[in-house]
XYZ file of C-alpha atoms in Angstrom:
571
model
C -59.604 -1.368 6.039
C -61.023 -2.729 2.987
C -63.679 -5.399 3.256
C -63.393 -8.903 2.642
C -63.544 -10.146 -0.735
C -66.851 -11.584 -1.443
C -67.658 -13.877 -4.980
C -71.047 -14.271 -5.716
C -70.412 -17.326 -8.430
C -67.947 -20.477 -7.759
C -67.001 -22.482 -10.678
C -65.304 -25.273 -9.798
C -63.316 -27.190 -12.615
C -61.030 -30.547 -12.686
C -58.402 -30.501 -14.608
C -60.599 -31.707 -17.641
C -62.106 -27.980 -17.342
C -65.093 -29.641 -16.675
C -68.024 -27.014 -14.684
C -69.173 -29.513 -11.408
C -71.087 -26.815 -9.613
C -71.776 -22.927 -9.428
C -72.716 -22.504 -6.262
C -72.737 -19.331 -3.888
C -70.637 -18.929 -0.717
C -72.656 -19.021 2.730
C -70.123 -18.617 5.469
C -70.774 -20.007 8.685
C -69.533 -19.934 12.156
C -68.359 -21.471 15.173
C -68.670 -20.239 17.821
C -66.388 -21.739 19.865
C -63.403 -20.871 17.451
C -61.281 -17.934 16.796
C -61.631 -18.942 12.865
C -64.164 -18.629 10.793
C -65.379 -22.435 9.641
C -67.296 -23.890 6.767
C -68.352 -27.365 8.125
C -72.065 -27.837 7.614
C -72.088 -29.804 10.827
C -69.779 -30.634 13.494
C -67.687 -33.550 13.248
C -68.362 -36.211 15.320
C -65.564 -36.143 16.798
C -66.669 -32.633 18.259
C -70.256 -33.667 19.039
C -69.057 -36.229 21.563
C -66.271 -34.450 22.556
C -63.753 -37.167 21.558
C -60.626 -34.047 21.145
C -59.481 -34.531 24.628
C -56.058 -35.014 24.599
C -53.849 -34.348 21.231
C -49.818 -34.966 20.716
C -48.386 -32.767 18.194
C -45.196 -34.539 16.989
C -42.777 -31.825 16.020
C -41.726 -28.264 17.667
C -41.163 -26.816 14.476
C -42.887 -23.987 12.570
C -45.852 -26.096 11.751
C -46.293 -27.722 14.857
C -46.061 -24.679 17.472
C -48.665 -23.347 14.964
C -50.784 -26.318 15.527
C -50.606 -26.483 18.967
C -51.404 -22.560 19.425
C -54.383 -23.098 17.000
C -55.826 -26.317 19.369
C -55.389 -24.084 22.280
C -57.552 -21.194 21.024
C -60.277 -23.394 19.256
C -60.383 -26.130 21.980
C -58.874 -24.598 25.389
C -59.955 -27.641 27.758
C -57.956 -29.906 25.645
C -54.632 -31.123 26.770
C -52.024 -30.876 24.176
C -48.480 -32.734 24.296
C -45.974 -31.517 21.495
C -42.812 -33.530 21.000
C -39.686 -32.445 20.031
C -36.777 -34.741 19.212
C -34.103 -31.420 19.987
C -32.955 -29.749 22.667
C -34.932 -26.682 21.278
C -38.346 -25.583 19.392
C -38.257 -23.466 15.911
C -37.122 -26.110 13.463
C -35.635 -24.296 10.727
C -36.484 -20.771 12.032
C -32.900 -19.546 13.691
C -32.645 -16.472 14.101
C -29.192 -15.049 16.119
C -28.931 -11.304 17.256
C -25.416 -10.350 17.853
C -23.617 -7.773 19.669
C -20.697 -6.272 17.325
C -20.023 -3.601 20.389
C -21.576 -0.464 18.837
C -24.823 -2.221 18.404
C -26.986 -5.464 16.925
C -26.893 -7.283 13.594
C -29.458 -10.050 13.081
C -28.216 -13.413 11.482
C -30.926 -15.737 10.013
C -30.202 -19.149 9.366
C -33.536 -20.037 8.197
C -36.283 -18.374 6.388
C -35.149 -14.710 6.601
C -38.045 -12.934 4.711
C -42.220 -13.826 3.743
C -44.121 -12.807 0.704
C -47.142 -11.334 1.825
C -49.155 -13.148 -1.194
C -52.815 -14.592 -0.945
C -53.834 -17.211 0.436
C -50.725 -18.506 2.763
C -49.357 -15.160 3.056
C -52.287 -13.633 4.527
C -52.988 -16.784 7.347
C -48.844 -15.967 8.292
C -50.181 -12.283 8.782
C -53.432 -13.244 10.600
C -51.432 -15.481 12.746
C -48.836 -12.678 13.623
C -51.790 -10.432 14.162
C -53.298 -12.907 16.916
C -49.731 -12.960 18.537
C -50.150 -9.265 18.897
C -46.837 -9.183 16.885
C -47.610 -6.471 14.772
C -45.823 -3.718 15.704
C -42.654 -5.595 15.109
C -43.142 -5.916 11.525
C -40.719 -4.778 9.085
C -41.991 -4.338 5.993
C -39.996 -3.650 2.393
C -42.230 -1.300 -0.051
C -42.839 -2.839 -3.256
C -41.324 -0.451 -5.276
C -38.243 -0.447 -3.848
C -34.995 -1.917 -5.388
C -35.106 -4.926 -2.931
C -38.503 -5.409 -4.335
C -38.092 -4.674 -8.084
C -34.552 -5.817 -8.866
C -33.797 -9.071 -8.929
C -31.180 -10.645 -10.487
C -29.484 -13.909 -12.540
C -25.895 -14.536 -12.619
C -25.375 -15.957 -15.809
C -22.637 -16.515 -17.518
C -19.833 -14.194 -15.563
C -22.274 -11.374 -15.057
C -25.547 -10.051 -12.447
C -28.222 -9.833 -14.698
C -30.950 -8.106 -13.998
C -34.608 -9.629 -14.638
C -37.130 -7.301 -16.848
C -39.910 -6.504 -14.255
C -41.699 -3.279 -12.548
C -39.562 -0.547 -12.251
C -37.781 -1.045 -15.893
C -39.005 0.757 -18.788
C -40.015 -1.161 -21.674
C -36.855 -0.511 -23.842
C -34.728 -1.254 -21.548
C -36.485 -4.500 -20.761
C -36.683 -5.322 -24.731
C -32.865 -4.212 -24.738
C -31.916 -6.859 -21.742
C -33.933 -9.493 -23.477
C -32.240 -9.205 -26.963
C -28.896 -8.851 -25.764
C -28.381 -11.416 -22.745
C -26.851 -14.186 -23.233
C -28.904 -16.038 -20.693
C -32.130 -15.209 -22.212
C -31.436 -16.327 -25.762
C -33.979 -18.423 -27.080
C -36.377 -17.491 -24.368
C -38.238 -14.593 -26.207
C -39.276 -17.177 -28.878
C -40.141 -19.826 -27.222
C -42.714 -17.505 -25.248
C -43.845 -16.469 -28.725
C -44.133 -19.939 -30.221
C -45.856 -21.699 -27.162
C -49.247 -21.224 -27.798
C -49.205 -22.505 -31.059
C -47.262 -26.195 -29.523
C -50.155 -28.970 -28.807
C -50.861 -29.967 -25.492
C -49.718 -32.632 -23.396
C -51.073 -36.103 -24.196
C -53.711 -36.964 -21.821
C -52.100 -39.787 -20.230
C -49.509 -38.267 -18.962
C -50.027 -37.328 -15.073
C -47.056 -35.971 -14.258
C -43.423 -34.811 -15.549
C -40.226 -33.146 -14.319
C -40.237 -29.259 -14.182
C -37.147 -29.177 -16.687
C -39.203 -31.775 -18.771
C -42.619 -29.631 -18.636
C -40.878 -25.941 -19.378
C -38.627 -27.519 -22.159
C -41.209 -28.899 -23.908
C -43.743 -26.058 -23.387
C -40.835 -23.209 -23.685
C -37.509 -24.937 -24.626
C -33.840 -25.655 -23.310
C -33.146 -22.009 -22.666
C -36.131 -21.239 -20.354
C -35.730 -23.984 -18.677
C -32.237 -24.369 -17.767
C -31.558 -20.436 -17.348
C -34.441 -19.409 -16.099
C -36.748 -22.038 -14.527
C -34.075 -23.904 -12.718
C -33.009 -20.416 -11.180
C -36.371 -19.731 -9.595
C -35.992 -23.552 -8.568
C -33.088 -23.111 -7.127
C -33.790 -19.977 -4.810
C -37.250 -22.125 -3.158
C -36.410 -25.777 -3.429
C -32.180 -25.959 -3.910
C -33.502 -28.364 -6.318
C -32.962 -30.444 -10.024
C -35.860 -29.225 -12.224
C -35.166 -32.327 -13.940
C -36.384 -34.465 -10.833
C -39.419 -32.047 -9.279
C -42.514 -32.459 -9.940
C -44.125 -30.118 -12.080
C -47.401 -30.873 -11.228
C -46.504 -29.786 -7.195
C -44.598 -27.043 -8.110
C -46.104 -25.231 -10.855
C -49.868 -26.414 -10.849
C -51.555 -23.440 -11.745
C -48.915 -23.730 -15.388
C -49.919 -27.511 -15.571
C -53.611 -26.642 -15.114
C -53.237 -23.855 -17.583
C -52.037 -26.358 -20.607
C -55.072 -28.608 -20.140
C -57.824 -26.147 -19.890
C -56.479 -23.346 -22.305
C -53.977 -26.098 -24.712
C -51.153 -23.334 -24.022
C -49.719 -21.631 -20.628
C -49.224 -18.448 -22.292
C -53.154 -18.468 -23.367
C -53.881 -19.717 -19.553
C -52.149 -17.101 -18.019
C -53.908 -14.187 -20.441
C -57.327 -15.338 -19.454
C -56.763 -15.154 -16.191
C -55.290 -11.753 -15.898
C -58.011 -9.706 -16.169
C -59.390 -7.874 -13.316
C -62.569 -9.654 -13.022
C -61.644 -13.213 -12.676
C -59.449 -15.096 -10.525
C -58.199 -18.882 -10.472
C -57.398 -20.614 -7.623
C -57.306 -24.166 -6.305
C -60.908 -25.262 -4.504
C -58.787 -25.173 -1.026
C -57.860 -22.285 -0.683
C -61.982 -20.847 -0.976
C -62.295 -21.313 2.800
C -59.409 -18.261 2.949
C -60.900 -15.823 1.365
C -63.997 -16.243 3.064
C -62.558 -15.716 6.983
C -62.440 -12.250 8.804
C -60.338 -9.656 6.918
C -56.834 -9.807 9.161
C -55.713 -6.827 10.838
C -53.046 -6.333 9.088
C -52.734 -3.911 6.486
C -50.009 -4.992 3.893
C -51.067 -2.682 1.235
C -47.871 -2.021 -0.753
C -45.756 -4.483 0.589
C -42.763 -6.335 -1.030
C -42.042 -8.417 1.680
C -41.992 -8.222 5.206
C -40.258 -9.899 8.452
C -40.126 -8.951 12.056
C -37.570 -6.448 14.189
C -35.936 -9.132 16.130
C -36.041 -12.018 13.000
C -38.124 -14.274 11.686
C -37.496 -16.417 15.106
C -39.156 -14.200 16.936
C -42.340 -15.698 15.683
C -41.275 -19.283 16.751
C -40.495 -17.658 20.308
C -43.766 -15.795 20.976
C -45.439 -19.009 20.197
C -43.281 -21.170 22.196
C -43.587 -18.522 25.166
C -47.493 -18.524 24.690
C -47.624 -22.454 25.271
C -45.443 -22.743 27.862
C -47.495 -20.651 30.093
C -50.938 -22.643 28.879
C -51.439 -24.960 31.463
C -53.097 -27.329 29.281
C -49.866 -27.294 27.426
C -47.104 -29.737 27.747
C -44.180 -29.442 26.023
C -41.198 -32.586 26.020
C -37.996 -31.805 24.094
C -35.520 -34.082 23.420
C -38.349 -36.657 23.364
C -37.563 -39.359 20.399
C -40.717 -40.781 19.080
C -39.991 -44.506 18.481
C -43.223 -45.833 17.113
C -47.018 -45.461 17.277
C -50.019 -47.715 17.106
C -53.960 -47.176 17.119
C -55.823 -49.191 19.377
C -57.564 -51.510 19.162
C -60.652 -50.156 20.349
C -59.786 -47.427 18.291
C -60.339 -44.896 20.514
C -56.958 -43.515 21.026
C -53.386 -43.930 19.491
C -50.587 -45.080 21.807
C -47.518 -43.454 21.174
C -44.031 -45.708 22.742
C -41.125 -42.568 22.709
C -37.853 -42.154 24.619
C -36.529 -39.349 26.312
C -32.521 -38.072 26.558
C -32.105 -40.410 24.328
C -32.861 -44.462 22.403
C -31.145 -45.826 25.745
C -33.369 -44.245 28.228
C -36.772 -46.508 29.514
C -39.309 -46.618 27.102
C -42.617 -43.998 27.831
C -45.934 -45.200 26.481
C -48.748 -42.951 26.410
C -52.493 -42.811 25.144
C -53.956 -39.576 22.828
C -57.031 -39.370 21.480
C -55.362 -37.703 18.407
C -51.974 -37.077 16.777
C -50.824 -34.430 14.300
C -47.657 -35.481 13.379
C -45.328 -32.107 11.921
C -42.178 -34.219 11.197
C -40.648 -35.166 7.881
C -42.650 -37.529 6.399
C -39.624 -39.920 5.985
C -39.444 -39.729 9.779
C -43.087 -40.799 10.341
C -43.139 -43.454 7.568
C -40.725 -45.131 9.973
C -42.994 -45.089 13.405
C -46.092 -45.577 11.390
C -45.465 -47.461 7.999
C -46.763 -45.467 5.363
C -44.436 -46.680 2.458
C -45.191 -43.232 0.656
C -43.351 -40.930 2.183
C -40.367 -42.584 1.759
C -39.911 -41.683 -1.490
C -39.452 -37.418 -0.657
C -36.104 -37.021 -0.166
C -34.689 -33.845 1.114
C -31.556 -31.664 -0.019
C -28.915 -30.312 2.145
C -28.078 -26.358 2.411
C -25.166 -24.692 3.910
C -26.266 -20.937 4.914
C -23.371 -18.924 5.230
C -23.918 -15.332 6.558
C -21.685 -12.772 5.838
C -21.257 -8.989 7.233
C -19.049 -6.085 6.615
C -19.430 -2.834 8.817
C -19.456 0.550 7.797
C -19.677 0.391 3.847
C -21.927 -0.385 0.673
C -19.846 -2.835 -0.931
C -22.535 -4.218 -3.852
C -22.153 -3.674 -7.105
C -25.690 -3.533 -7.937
C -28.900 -3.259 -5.688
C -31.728 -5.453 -4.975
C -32.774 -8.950 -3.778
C -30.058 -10.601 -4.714
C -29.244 -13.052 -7.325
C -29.880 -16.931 -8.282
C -27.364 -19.101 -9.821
C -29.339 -21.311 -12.938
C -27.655 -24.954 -13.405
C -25.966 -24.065 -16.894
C -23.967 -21.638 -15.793
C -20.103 -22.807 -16.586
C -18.432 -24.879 -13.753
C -15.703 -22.595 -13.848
C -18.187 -19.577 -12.610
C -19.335 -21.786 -9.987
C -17.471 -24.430 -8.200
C -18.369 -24.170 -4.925
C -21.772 -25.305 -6.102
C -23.517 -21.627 -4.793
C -27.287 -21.774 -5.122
C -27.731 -17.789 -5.105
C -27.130 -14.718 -2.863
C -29.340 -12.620 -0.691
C -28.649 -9.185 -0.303
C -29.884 -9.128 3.395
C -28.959 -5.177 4.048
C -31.526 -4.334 1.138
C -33.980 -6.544 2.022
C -34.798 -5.884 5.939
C -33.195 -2.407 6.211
C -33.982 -1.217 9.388
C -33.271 -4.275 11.681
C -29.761 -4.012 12.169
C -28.711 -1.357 13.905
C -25.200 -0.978 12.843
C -24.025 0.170 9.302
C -22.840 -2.143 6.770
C -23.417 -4.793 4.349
C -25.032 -8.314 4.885
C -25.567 -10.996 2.540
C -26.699 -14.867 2.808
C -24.877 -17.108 0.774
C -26.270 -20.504 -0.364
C -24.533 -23.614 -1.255
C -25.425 -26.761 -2.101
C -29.115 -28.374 -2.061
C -29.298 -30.821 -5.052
C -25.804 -30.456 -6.474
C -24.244 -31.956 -3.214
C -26.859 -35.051 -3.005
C -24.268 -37.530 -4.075
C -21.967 -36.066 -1.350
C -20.905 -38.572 1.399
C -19.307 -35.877 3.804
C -19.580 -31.686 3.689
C -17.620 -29.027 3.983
C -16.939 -27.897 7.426
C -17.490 -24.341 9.180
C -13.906 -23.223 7.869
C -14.531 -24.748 4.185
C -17.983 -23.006 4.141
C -16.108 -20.177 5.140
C -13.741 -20.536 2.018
C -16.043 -21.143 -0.178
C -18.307 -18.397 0.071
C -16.068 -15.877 0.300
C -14.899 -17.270 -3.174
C -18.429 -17.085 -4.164
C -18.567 -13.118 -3.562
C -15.211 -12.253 -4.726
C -15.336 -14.264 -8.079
C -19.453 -12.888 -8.486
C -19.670 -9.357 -6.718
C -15.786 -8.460 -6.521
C -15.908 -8.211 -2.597
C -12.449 -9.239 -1.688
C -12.457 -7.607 1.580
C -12.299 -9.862 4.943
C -15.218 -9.808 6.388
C -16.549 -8.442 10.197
C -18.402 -11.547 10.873
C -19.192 -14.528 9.402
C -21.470 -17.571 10.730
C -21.772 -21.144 8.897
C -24.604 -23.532 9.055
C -25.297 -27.005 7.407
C -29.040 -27.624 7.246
C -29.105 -31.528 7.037
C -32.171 -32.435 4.789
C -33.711 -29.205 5.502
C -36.092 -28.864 2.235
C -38.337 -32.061 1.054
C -37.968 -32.246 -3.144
C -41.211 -32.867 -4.411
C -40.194 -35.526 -7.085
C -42.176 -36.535 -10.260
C -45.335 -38.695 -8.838
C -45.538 -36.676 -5.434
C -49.727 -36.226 -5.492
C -50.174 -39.396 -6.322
C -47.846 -40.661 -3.465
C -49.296 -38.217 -1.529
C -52.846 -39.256 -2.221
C -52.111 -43.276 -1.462
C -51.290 -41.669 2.120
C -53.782 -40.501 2.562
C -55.477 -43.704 1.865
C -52.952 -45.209 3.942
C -53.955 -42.965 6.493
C -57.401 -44.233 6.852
C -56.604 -47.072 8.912
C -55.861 -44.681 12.090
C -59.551 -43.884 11.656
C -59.256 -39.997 11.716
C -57.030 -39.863 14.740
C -53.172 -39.471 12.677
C -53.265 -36.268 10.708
C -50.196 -34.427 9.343
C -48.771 -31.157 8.446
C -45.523 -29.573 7.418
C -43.108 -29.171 4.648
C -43.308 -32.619 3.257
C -46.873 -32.252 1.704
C -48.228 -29.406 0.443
C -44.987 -26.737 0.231
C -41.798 -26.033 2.037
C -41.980 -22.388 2.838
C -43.021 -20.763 6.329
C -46.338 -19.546 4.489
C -47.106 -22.929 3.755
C -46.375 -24.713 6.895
C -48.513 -22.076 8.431
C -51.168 -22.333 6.354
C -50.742 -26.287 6.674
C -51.254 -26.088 10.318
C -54.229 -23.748 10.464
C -56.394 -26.359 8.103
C -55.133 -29.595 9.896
C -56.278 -27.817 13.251
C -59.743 -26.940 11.409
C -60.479 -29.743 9.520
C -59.917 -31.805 13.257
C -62.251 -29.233 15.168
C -65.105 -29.097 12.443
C -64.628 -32.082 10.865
C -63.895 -31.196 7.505
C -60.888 -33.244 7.376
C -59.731 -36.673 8.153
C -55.902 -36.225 7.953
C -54.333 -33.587 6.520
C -54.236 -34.778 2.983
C -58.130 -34.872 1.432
C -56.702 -32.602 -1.082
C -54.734 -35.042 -2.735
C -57.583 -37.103 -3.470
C -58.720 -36.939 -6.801
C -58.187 -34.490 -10.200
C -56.934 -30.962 -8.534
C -60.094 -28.724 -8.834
C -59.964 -25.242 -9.478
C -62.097 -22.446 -8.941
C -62.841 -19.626 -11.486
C -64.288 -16.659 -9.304
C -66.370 -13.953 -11.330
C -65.765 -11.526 -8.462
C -66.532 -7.731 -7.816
C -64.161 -4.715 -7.759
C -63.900 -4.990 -3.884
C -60.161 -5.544 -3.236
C -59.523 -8.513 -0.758
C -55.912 -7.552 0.210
């Protein structure tokens, strides 16, 4: 096990590259807390031992992480988490099914993690604490899964230069594609365009990478990688919240291609003043070396269920499902919030009951209505229908990898069903079904259905993404099994002006005195990592007082750090 990785110099930077402090890291600890902490002092809230009784709103990802995390740093106090469903998981859906000569594993949700620093690793120690790691599946890095990836663009898989290509052939697919025309020289010409004007905050990702790269990047390219995170218009995201580190890069370096070179070398790394407190806690148990990606045997699900199971046999645990939050208030003694919710239903009597701290894990449109924070009304969410598609007993792809990501200028005619891209799930997770055969994930929708006032139905979906793989892969076989889902407003869109809407809630937030705090997709990323990750620090920043609700990081110029650090790895 390699040790932890350990900077002796901080440089921490706004984004007017200009050096605050150069400090060195002192870890400390708590003792009373399975994670390593950084307060200098306990919060006050600690000190008088004001965390007795916590409601997590939400049964999702984020907040089954949050209430595991309470119960390990603060076992005597009571948590309540509320879930508006008949069942916990949110997204994560994972369905094992019996085809008679054994098990294939449908994911509706997230279906496979990145095992990338920081977020990455605090999924990994968090599966590692579950005792869930001998039902990882891992992918190797270097294997086609890992290495090919592709673009269809314009009636073709292409595949995307990268590790395991040699450089001719790479130079060949970038000369001769259509979809990368134009993108080879606006890399070369980017350093040499001036940089943003200094009064400009924010912009759209199509907006930042045309102006930075051009039209070609951006639609073909950019709005691809968009497509396969967000299901999002590049021309309405912000790129400030998506791409930070590239935004960052213009101001401090005046070009992203300049950024990016100074940063690659071996002995310096940039990342964003948060995510410090990582690197510093105990090395996980885990050892990812030479991963591509990873999930578990029985599905990503199974990570949501272990949790779950772990709660509901804490008895300082209480669990309500179907339990419909209808508004909360602080006090005002301010010494608890009072939370009014129904249960089975708005019909049913109306519950009120006192906590001396909420975490709220719902969409933030959801809690700008029980709460009023104006804010978070403005993050919308797109729509995704998740098709999943098997065939027994045969290879049927054309080419092997990933999968592929439909770009938004790619012709109509290529595309009508509105597809989003294609996961080639028997590549990816090979060894968790345990019949023969192929298995994709097909993805329609996100922003191109937005102005869409019904969707297609099971047997539509169906249709359509059968279309999808005959008209792109040539697979015009029926297939074994197929299951549709619609994931209403499943992924918030980070729109133009998102940290600083973010950062007036948090403002907003101060009014509740410390005792609302948030988490989830709707703030600081949409992926399983994130929400993860997003729950760990809300948890930590309530037991040590380093945080007030979730969103300090908003507040003020993003800061960076530049670490001068050793050869040690930290992975």
């Amino acid at each position: 096990m390699h040790r932890p990785f350990s900077p002796t110099k901080l440089y921490v930077t706004t984004l007017n590259n200009v050096l605050l402090k150069q400090p060195s890291i002192t870890p400390a600890w708590h003792n009373s807390s399975h994670r390593q902490l950084f307060a200098t002092q306990p919060s006050t809230a600690v000190i008088n031992n004001e965390v007795n009784d916590v409601a997590i709103l939400g049964g999702g990802i984020t907040g089954l992480a949050c209430a595991y995390y309470l119960s390990q740093d603060l076992p005597d106090t009571k948590i309540t988490l509320l879930e508006s469903t008949s069942r916990l998981g949110g997204w994560l859906n994972t369905e094992t099914i019996d085809v008679g000569n054994g098990n294939i594993i449908f994911e509706q949700g997230p279906r496979s993690l990145r095992p990338v620093f920081p977020n990455g690793r605090v999924t990994l120690d968090l599966i590692s604490k579950l005792g869930l790691e001998h039902r990882l599946l891992s992918t190797d890095e270097k294997s086609v899964a890992a290495q090919n990836r592709f673009i269809y663009y314009p009636n073709h898989l292409v595949r995307i230069p990268g590790p395991g290509q040699s450089f001719v052939k790479s130079f060949t697919t970038l000369v001769s594609e259509p979809v990368f025309k134009g993108v080879f020289s606006g890399l070369i010409l980017e350093p040499f365009k001036p940089k943003r004007h200094s009064a400009l905050k924010d912009e759209s990702v199509g907006s930042f990478f045309t102006r930075r790269f051009g039209s070609a990047l951006a639609d073909n390219l950019a709005s691809a990688f968009v497509h396969g995170i967000y299901a999002g218009d590049i021309n309405q995201l912000s790129v400030c919240s998506i791409f930070p580190k590239l935004w960052f890069f213009e101001e401090s370096s005046q070009s992203v291609i300049k950024g990016l070179w100074k940063s690659s070398g071996i002995e310096t790394l940039i990342i964003p003043r948060e995510d410090i407190t990582v690197m510093e806690r105990p090395p996980k148990l885990v050892n990812m070396k030479g991963w591509g990606v990873f999930t578990l045997v029985g599905g990503i699900g199974e990570l949501a269920d272990t949790i779950a199971d772990k709660l509901e046999k804490n008895p300082n645990v209480t669990i309500h499902k179907q339990t419909i939050v209808q508004s909360l208030e602080l006090l005002k003694a301010k010494s608890a919030i009072q939370i009014n919710m129904t249960r089975s239903g708005r019909a049913a009597p109306m519950i009120t009951e006192k906590f001396s701290h909420v975490i709220s894990t719902i969409p933030g449109v959801n809690l700008d209505q029980i709460a009023d924070l104006p804010p978070l009304r403005q993050t919308p969410a797109v729509t995704v229908m998740v098709v999943n598609v098997f065939f027994a007993g045969q290879d049927l792809l054309p080419a092997h990898g990933f999968g592929y990501l439909i770009p938004r200028s790619i012709p109509f005619s290529e595309n009508p069903e509105r597809a989003l891209g294609v996961v080639f799930d028997s590549e990816v997770t090979v060894g968790q079904d345990t019949v023969p055969g192929t298995k994709v994930t097909v993805m329609l929708g996100g922003h191109w259905w937005n102005d869409w006032s019904s969707y297609p139905d099971e047997d539509e979906g169906a249709r359509m993404a059968k279309a999808v793989l005959k008209r792109h892969l040539g697979i015009d076989k029926e297939p074994t099994l197929i299951r549709v889902g619609l994931q209403k407003d499943c992924i918030p869109q980070y729109i133009v002006g998102h940290r600083e809407r973010m950062a007036q809630t948090s403002s907003l937030l101060e009014r509740f005195e410390g005792r609302l705090r948030v988490a989830g997709s709707s703030y600081r990323g949409v992926g399983l990592n994130d929400c993860v990750r997003a729950a760990s620090d809300v948890v930590q920043g309530l037991v040590d007082g380093t945080g007030t609700n979730g969103l300090e990081s908003f507040v003020g110029e993003q800061q960076w750090c530049l670490l001068r650090r050793n050869r040690q790895r930290w992975n």
